[in-house]
Short mmCIF file of C-alpha atoms and ligand atoms in Angstrom, two decimals:
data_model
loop_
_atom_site.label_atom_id
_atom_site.label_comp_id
_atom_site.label_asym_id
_atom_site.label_seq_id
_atom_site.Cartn_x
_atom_site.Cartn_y
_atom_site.Cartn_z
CA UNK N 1 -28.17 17.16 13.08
CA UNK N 2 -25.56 14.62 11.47
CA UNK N 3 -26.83 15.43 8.19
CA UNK N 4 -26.54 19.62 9.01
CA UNK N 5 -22.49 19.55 10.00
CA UNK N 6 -21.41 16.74 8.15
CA UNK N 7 -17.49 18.06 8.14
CA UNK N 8 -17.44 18.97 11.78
CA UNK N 9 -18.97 14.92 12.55
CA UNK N 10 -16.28 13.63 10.60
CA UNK N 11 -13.20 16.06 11.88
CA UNK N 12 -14.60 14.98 15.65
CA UNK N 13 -13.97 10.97 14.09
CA UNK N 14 -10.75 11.84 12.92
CA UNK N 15 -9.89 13.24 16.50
CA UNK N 16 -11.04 10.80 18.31
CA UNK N 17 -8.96 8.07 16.25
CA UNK N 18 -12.26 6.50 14.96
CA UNK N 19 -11.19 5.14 11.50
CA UNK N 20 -13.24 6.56 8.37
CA UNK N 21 -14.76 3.53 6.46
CA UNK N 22 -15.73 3.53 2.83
CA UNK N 23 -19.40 3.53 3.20
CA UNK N 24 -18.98 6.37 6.03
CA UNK N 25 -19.61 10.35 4.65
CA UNK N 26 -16.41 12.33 3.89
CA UNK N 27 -15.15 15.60 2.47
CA UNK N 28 -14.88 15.38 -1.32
CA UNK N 29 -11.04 16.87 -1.28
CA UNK N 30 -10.58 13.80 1.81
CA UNK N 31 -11.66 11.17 -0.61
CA UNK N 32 -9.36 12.28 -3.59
CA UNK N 33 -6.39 12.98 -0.99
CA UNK N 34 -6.82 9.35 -0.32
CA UNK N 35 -7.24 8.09 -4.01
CA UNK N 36 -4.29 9.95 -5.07
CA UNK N 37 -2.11 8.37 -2.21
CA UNK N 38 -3.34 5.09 -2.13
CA UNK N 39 -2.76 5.00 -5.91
CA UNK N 40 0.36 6.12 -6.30
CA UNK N 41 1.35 3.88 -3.34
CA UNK N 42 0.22 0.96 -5.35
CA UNK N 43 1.85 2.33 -8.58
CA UNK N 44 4.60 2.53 -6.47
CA UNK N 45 4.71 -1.40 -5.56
CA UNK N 46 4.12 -2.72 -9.01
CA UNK N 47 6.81 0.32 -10.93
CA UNK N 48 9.17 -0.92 -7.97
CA UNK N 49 9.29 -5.05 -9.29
CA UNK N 50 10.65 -3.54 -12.27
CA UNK N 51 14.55 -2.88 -11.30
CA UNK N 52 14.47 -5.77 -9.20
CA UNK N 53 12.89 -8.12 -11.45
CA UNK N 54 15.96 -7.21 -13.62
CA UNK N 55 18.21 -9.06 -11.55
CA UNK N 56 16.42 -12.41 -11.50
CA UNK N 57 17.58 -14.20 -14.54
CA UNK N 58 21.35 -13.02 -12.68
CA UNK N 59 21.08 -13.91 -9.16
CA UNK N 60 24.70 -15.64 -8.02
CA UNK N 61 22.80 -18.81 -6.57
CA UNK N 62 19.89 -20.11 -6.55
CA UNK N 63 19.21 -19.39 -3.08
CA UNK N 64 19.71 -15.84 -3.69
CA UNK N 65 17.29 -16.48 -6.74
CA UNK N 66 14.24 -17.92 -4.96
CA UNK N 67 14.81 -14.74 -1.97
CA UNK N 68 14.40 -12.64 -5.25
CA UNK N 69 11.22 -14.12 -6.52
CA UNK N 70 9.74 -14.01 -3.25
CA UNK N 71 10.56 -10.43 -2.62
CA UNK N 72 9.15 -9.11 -6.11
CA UNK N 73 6.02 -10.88 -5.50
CA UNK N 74 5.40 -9.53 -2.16
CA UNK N 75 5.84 -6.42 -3.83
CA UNK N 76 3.35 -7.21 -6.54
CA UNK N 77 1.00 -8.80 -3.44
CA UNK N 78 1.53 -5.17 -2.15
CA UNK N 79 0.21 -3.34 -4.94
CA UNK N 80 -3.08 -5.73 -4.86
CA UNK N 81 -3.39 -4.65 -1.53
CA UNK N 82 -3.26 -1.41 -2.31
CA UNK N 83 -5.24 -0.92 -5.31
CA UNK N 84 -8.36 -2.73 -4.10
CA UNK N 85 -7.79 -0.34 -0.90
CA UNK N 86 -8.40 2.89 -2.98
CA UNK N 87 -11.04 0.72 -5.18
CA UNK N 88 -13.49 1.12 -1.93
CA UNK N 89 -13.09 5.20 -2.92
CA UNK N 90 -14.63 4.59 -5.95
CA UNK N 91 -12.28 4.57 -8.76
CA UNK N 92 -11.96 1.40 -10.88
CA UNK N 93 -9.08 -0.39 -11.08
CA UNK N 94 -8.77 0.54 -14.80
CA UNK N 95 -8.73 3.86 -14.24
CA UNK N 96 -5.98 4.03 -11.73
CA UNK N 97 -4.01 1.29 -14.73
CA UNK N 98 -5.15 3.62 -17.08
CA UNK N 99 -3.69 6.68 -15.07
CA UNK N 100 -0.47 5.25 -14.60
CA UNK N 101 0.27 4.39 -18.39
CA UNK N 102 -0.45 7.69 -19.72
CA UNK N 103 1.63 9.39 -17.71
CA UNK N 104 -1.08 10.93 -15.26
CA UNK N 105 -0.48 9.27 -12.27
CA UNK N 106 2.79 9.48 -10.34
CA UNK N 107 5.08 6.47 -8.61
CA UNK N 108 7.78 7.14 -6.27
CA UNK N 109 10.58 8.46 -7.76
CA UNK N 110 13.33 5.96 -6.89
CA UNK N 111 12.14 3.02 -9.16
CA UNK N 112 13.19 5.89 -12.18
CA UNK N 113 17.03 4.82 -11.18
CA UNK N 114 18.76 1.47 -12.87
CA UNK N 115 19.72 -1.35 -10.55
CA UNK N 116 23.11 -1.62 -12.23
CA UNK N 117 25.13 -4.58 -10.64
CA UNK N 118 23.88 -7.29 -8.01
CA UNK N 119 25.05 -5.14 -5.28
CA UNK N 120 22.16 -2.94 -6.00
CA UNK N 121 19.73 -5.95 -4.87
CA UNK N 122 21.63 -5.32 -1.61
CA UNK N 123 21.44 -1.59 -1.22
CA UNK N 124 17.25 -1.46 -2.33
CA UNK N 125 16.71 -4.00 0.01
CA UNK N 126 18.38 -2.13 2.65
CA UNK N 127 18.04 1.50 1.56
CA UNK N 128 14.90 1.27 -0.43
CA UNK N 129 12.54 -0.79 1.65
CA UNK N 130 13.86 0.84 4.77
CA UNK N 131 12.97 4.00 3.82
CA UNK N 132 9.42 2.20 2.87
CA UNK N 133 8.96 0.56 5.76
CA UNK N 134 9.33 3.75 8.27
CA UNK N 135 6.65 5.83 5.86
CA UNK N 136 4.52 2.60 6.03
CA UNK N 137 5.27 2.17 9.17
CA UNK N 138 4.12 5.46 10.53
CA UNK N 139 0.96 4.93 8.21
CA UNK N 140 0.20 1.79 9.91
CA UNK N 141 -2.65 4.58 11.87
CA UNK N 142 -3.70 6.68 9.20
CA UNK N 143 -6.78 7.18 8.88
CA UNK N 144 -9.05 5.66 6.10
CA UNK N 145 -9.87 2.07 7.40
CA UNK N 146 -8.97 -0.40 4.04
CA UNK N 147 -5.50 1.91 3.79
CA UNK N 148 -4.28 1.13 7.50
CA UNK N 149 -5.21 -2.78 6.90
CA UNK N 150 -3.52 -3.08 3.86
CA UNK N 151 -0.51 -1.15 5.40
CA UNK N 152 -0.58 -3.43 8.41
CA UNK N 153 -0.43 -6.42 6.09
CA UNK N 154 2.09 -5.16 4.01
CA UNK N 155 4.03 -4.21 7.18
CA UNK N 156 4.37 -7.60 8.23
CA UNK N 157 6.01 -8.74 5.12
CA UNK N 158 8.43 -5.67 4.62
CA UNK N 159 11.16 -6.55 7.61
CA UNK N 160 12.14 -9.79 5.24
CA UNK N 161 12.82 -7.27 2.48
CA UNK N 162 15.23 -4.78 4.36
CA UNK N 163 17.14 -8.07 6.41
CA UNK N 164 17.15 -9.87 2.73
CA UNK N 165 19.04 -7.09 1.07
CA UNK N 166 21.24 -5.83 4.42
CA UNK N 167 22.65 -9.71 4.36
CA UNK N 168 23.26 -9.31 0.77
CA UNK N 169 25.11 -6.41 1.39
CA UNK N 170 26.70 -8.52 4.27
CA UNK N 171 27.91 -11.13 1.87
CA UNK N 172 29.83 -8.84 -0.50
CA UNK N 173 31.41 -6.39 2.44
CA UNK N 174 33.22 -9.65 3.19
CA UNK N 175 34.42 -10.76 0.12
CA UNK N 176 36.67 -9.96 -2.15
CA UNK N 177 38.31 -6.68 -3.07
CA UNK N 178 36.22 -6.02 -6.61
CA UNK N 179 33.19 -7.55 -4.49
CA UNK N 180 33.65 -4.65 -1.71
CA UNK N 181 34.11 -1.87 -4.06
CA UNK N 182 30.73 -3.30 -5.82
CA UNK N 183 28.83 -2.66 -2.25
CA UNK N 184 30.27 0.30 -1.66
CA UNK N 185 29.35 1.85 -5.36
CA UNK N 186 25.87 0.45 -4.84
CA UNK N 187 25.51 2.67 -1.29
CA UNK N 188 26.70 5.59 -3.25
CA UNK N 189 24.31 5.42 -6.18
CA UNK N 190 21.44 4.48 -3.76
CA UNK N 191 21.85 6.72 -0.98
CA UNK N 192 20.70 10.00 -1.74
CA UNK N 193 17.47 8.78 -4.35
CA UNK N 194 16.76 7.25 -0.45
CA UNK N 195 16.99 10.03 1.09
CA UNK N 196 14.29 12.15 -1.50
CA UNK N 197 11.92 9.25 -1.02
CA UNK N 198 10.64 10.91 2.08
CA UNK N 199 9.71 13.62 -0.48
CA UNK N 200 10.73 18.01 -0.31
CA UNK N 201 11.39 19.19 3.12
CA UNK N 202 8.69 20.46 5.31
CA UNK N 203 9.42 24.21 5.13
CA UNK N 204 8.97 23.67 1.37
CA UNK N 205 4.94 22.33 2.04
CA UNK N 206 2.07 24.35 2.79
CA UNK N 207 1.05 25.23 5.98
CA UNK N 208 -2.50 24.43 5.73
CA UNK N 209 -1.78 20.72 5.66
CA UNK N 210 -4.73 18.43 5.93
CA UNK N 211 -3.03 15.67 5.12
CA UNK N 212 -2.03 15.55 9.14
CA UNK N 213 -5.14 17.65 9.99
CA UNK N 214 -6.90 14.60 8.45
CA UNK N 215 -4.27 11.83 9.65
CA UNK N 216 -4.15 10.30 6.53
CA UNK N 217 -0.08 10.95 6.94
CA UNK N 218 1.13 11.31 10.53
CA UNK N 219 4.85 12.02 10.26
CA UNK N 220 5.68 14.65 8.48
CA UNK N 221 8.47 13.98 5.49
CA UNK N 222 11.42 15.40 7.92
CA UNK N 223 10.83 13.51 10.53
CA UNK N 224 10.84 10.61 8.88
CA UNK N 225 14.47 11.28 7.07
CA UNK N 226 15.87 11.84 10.20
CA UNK N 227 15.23 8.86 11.54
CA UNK N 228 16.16 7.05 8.03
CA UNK N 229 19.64 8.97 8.63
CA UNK N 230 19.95 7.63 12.29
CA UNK N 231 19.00 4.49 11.64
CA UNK N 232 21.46 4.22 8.57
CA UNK N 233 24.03 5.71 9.64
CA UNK N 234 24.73 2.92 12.70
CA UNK N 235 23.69 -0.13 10.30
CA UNK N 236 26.89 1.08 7.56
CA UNK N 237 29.69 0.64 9.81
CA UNK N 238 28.25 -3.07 10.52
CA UNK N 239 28.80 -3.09 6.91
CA UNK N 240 32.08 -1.48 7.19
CA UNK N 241 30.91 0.83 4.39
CA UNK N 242 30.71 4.62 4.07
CA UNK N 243 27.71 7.18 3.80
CA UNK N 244 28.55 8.63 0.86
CA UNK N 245 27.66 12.39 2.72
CA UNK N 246 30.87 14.58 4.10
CA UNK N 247 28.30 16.48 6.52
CA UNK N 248 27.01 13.54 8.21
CA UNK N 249 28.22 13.85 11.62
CA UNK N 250 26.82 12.36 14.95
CA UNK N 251 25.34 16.08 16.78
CA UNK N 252 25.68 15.09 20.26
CA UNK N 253 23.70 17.84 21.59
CA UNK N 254 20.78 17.09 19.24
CA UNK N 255 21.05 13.75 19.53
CA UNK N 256 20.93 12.74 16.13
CA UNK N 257 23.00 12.63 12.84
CA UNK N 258 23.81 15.93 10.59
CA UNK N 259 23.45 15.83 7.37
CA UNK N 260 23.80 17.34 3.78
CA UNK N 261 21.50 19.03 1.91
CA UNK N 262 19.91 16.72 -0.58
CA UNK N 263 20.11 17.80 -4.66
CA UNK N 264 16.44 19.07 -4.61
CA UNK N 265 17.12 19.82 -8.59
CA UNK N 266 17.79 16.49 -9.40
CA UNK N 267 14.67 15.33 -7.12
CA UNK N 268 12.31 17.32 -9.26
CA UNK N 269 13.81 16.49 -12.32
CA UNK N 270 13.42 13.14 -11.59
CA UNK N 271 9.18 13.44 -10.55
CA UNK N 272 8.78 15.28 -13.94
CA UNK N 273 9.47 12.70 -15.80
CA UNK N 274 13.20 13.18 -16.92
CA UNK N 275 15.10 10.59 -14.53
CA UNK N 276 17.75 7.90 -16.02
CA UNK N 277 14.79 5.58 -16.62
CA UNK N 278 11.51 7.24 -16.30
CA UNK N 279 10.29 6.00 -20.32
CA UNK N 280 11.72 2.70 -19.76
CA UNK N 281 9.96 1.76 -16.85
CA UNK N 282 6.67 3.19 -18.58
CA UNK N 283 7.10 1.51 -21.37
CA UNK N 284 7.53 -2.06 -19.88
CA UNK N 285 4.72 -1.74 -17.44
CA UNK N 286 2.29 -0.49 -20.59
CA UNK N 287 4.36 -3.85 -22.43
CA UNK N 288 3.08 -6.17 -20.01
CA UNK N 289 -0.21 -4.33 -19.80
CA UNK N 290 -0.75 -5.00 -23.30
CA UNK N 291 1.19 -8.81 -23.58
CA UNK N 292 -1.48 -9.92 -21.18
CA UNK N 293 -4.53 -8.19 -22.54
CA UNK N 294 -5.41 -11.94 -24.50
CA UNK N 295 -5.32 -13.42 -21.14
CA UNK N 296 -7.43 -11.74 -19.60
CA UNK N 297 -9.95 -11.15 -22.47
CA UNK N 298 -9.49 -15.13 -23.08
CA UNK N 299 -10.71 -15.48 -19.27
CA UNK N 300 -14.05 -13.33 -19.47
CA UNK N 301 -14.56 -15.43 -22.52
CA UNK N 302 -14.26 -19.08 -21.00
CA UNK N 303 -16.05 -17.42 -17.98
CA UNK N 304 -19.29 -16.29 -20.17
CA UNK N 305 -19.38 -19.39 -22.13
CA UNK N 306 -19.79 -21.36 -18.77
CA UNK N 307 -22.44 -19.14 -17.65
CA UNK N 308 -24.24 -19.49 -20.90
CA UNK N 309 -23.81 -23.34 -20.68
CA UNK N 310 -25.18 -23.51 -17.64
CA UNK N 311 -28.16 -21.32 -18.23
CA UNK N 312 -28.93 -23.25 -21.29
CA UNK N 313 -28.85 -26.96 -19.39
CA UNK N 314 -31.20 -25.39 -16.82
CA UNK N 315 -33.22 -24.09 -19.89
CA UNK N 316 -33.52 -27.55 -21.07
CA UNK N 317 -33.67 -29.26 -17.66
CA UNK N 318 -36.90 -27.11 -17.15
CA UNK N 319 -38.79 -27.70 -20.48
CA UNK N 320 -38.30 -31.48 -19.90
CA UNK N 321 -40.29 -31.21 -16.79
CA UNK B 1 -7.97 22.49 -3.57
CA UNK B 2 -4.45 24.15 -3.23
CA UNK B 3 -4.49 22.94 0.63
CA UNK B 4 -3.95 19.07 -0.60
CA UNK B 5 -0.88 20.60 -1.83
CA UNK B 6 1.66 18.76 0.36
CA UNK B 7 3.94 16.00 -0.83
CA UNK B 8 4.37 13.03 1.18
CA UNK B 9 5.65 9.63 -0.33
CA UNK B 10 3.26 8.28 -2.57
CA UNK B 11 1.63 11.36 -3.24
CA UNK B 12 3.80 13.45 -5.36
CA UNK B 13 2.02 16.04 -7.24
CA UNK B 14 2.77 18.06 -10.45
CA UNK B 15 0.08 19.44 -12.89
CA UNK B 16 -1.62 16.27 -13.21
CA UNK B 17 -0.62 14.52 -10.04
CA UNK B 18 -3.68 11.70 -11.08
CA UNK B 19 -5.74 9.80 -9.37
CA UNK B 20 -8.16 12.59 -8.13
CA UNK B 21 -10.27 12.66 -10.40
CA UNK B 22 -13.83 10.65 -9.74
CA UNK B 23 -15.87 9.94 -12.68
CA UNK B 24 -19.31 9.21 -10.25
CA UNK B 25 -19.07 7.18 -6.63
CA UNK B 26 -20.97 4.20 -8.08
CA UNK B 27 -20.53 0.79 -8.54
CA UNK B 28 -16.78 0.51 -9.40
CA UNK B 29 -17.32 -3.17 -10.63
CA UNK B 30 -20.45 -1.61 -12.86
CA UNK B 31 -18.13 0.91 -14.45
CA UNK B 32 -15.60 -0.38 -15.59
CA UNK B 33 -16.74 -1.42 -19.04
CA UNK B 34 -17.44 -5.35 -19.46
CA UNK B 35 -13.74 -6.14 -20.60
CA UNK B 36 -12.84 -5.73 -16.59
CA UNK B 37 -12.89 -9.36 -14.39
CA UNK B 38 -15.56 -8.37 -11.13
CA UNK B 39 -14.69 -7.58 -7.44
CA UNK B 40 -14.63 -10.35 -5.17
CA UNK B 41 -13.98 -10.29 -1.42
CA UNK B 42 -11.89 -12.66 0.23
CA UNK B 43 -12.00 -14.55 3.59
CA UNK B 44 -9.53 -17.19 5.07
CA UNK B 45 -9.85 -18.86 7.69
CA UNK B 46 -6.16 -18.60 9.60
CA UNK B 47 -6.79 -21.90 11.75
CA UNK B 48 -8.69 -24.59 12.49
CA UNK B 49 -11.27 -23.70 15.01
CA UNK B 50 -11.16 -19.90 14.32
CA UNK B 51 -14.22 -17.91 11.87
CA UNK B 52 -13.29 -17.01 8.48
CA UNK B 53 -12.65 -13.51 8.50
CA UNK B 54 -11.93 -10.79 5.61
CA UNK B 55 -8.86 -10.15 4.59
CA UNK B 56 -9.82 -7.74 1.60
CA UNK B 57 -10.66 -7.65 -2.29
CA UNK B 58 -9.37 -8.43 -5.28
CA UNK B 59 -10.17 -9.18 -9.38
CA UNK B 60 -10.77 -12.74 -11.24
CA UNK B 61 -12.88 -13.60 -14.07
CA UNK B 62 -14.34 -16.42 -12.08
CA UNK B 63 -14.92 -18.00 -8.63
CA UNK B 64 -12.31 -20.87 -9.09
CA UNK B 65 -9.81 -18.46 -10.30
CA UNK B 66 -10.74 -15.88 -7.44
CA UNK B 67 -9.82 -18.83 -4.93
CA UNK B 68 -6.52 -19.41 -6.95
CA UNK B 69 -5.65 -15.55 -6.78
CA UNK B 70 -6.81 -14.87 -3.00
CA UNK B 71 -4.06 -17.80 -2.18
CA UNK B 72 -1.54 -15.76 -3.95
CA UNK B 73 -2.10 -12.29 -2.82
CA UNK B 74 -3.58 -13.38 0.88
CA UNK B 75 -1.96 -16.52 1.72
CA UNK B 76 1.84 -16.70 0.60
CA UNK B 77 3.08 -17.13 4.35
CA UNK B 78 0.16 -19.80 5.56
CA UNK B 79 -2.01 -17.59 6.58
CA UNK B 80 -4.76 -19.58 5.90
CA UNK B 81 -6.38 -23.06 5.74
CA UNK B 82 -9.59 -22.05 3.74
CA UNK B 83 -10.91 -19.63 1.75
CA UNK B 84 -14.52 -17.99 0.76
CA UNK B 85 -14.53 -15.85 -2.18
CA UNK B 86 -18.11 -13.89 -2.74
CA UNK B 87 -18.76 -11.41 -5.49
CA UNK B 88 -18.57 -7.66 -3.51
CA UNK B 89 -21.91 -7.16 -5.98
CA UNK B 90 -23.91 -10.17 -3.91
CA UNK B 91 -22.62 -8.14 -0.38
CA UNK B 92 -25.84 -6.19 1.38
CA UNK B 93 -24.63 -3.76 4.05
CA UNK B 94 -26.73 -1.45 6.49
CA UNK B 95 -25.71 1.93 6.33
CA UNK B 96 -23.91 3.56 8.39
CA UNK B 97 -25.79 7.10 8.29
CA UNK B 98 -28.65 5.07 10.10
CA UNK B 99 -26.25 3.44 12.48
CA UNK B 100 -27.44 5.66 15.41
CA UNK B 101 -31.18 4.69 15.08
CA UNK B 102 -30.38 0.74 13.88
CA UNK B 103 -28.17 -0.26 16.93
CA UNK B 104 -30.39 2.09 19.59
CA UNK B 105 -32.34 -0.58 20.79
CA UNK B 106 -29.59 -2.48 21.98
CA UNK B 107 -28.49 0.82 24.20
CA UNK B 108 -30.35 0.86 27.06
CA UNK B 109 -30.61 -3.03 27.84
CA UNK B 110 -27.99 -2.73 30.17
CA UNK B 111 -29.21 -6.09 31.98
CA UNK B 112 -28.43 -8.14 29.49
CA UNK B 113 -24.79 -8.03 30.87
CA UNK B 114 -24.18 -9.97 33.52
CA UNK B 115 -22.18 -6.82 35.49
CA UNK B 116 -25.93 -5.45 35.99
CA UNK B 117 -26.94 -8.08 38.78
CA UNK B 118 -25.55 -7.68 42.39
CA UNK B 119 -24.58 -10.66 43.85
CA UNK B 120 -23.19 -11.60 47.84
CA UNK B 121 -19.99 -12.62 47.97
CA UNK B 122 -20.41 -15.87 48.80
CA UNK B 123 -21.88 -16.98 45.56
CA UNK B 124 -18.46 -17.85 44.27
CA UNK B 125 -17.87 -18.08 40.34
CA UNK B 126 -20.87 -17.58 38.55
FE1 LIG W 1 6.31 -3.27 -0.69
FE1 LIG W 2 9.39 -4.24 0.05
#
């Protein structure tokens, strides 16, 4: 019988919150729903060092510095997490590298913008990861196994990255005049590429969603917004900052913020390729691809040569005998 | 496949949205041409006292470096005070389309929990 209704077996798993694992049968169209997010989550993590990773060399102080470092390798630990996650689906690391570089595979849209002054270290920390953390958050229970364990891991290590950038923030919304205007500039520029992160609206999606049908997403994109908007909305006036959004208003009988419609044709402008930095961040992952190719070829070298060294002492070890 | 059409984060589509497409569920550490470093899972061992236990995969040309990498990506908060690192190739696993049939004979051996024997109060603690 398991073998006659595959589909139905695995829907009653899904239903009854027993976690698919890689080995386990699945629906073809599951499996590539899966390698598509997983991947483009990963992509996601490594594209993402890039702006960041900009500000580095620049950091005020050295403490500010080392928080930096830290931050951009989680984020690189994050795609590792993530990669070898959709690696149990069968695809090969390469390919999904591969993918990426040619243009195939999609990252999330907000690495495409330039982290223009340190401020911005502030407002990604703050905006960016926070909007991260509540998708990864609510994908904590999705539904392929090696996804919700790498998102549990990478849970844990996301709440440094929002406080990091929030006290950051902090810092300059209590300093000087030109350093208050700086914050403020960097909330403007940051808030709204935020705000698409949680992707189109849900009246804009199909109905026939398997993605929740499946729980391989279980909030749906604006649900999660709103509670980005809430959430953000309280945290600026700690800042004594502004939203930079005339509608958003506090809707007492809804219990929850207002706000503006989003520029949905800048949004898609920026997935297809023509945001203010779409080639450049292409072009220095595909760079570093490349810089490091000798590295790793030189390591499957040294690696073989051992192996062949110690084949041939055993060789001679067992003629002498 | 127009019903995978939805867009969440991290899954933003377009005409070639990438990833999906599978060039044969095999071996991903056999396909990848002989330029690419193996698989290796990781375990760590979070304390003294406790069982090393997996905490997932990742790519080195070698075991020392696999070590060196698996303290990187898995450790970078002391989450561990030893590591195994095995090749995912040299991992045997039963498979789960038999699990009904493997694990049966464990089913009905209810008295091999000690809930199964009735005992008078009186026999305190055991
Ligand atoms: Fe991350
Ligand atoms: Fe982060």
């Amino acid at each position: 019988m398991p073998t006659q209704y595959p589909d139905i077996l695995f829907q009653q798993k899904i239903n009854k919150e027993i976690k698919i694992e890689p080995k386990d049968w699945m629906p073809e169209a599951y499996r590539k729903t899966n390698i598509r997010q997983i991947s483009q989550h990963a992509h996601s993590e490594i594209v993402g060092m890039l702006p960041e990773g900009n500000w580095i060399s620049r950091a005020p102080t050295l403490k500010r510095k080392a928080i930096l470092i830290a931050k951009v390798q989680d984020e690189a630990g994050h795609g590792l997490y993530l990669y070898s996650a959709a690696e149990t689906l069968g695809i090969t690391r390469d390919e999904m590298i591969d993918d990426l570089h040619c243009g195939k595979a999609k990252y999330s849209s907000i690495f495409n913008y330039p982290s223009l002054t340190w401020a911005d270290m502030g407002a990604i920390g703050w905006l960016v990861d926070g909007a991260a953390i509540l998708n990864q958050v609510a994908l904590c229970r999705t539904s392929y196994g090696p996804y919700a364990r790498a998102l549990v891991r990478i849970c844990k290590e996301e709440s440094f990255h929002q406080r990091q950038g929030f006290e950051t923030l902090l810092v300059l919304s209590q300093g000087t005049v030109d350093q208050k205007a700086m914050c403020q500039d960097a909330i403007n520029r940051w808030w709204w590429p935020s705000l698409m992160m949680f992707g189109p609206k849900d009246s804009e999606s199909t109905n026939n969603d398997m993605g929740i049908k499946w729980k391989i997403k279980r909030k749906t994109n604006d649900e999660l917004r709103q509670n980005f908007v809430d959430m953000a909305a309280e945290q600026v006036k700690v800042l004594g900052m502004s939203l930079p959004d005339p509608a958003l208003q506090w809707n007492e009988a809804n219990k929850k913020y207002d706000f503006g419609e989003l520029n949905w044709d800048e949004f898609w402008k920026v997935v297809k390729g023509n945001g203010p930095c779409n080639k450049q961040r292409l072009a220095a992952r595909v760079k570093a691809h490349e810089d490091g190719a000798w590295v790793r070829e030189a390591a499957v070298a040294y690696q073989r040569k051992r192996k062949a060294a110690v084949r041939s002492s055993f060789g001679e070890a067992k003629e002498a005998v | 496949m127009d019903y995978i059409k939805k867009i969440y984060y991290g899954d933003i589509p377009g005409e070639n949205s990438g990833g999906g497409e599978l060039k044969g569920f095999s071996d991903p550490s056999l396909e990848s041409g002989d330029e690419a470093w193996p698989l290796w899972e990781v375990f760590i061992r979070s304390k003294q006292g406790l069982d090393h236990k997996h905490a997932g995969s990742l790519h080195a040309a070698d075991a020392a470096m696999a070590i060196e990498n698996a303290r990187d990506v898995y450790t970078r908060r002391q989450e561990g005070v030893s590591i195994w690192v095995v090749e995912s190739k040299d991992i045997h696993a039963s498979n789960p389309d038999d699990s009904g049939s493997f694990y049966e004979p464990a089913e009905d051996k209810i008295y091999r929990y000690p809930g199964f024997y009735d005992l008078p109060d009186e026999v305190k603690q055991m």
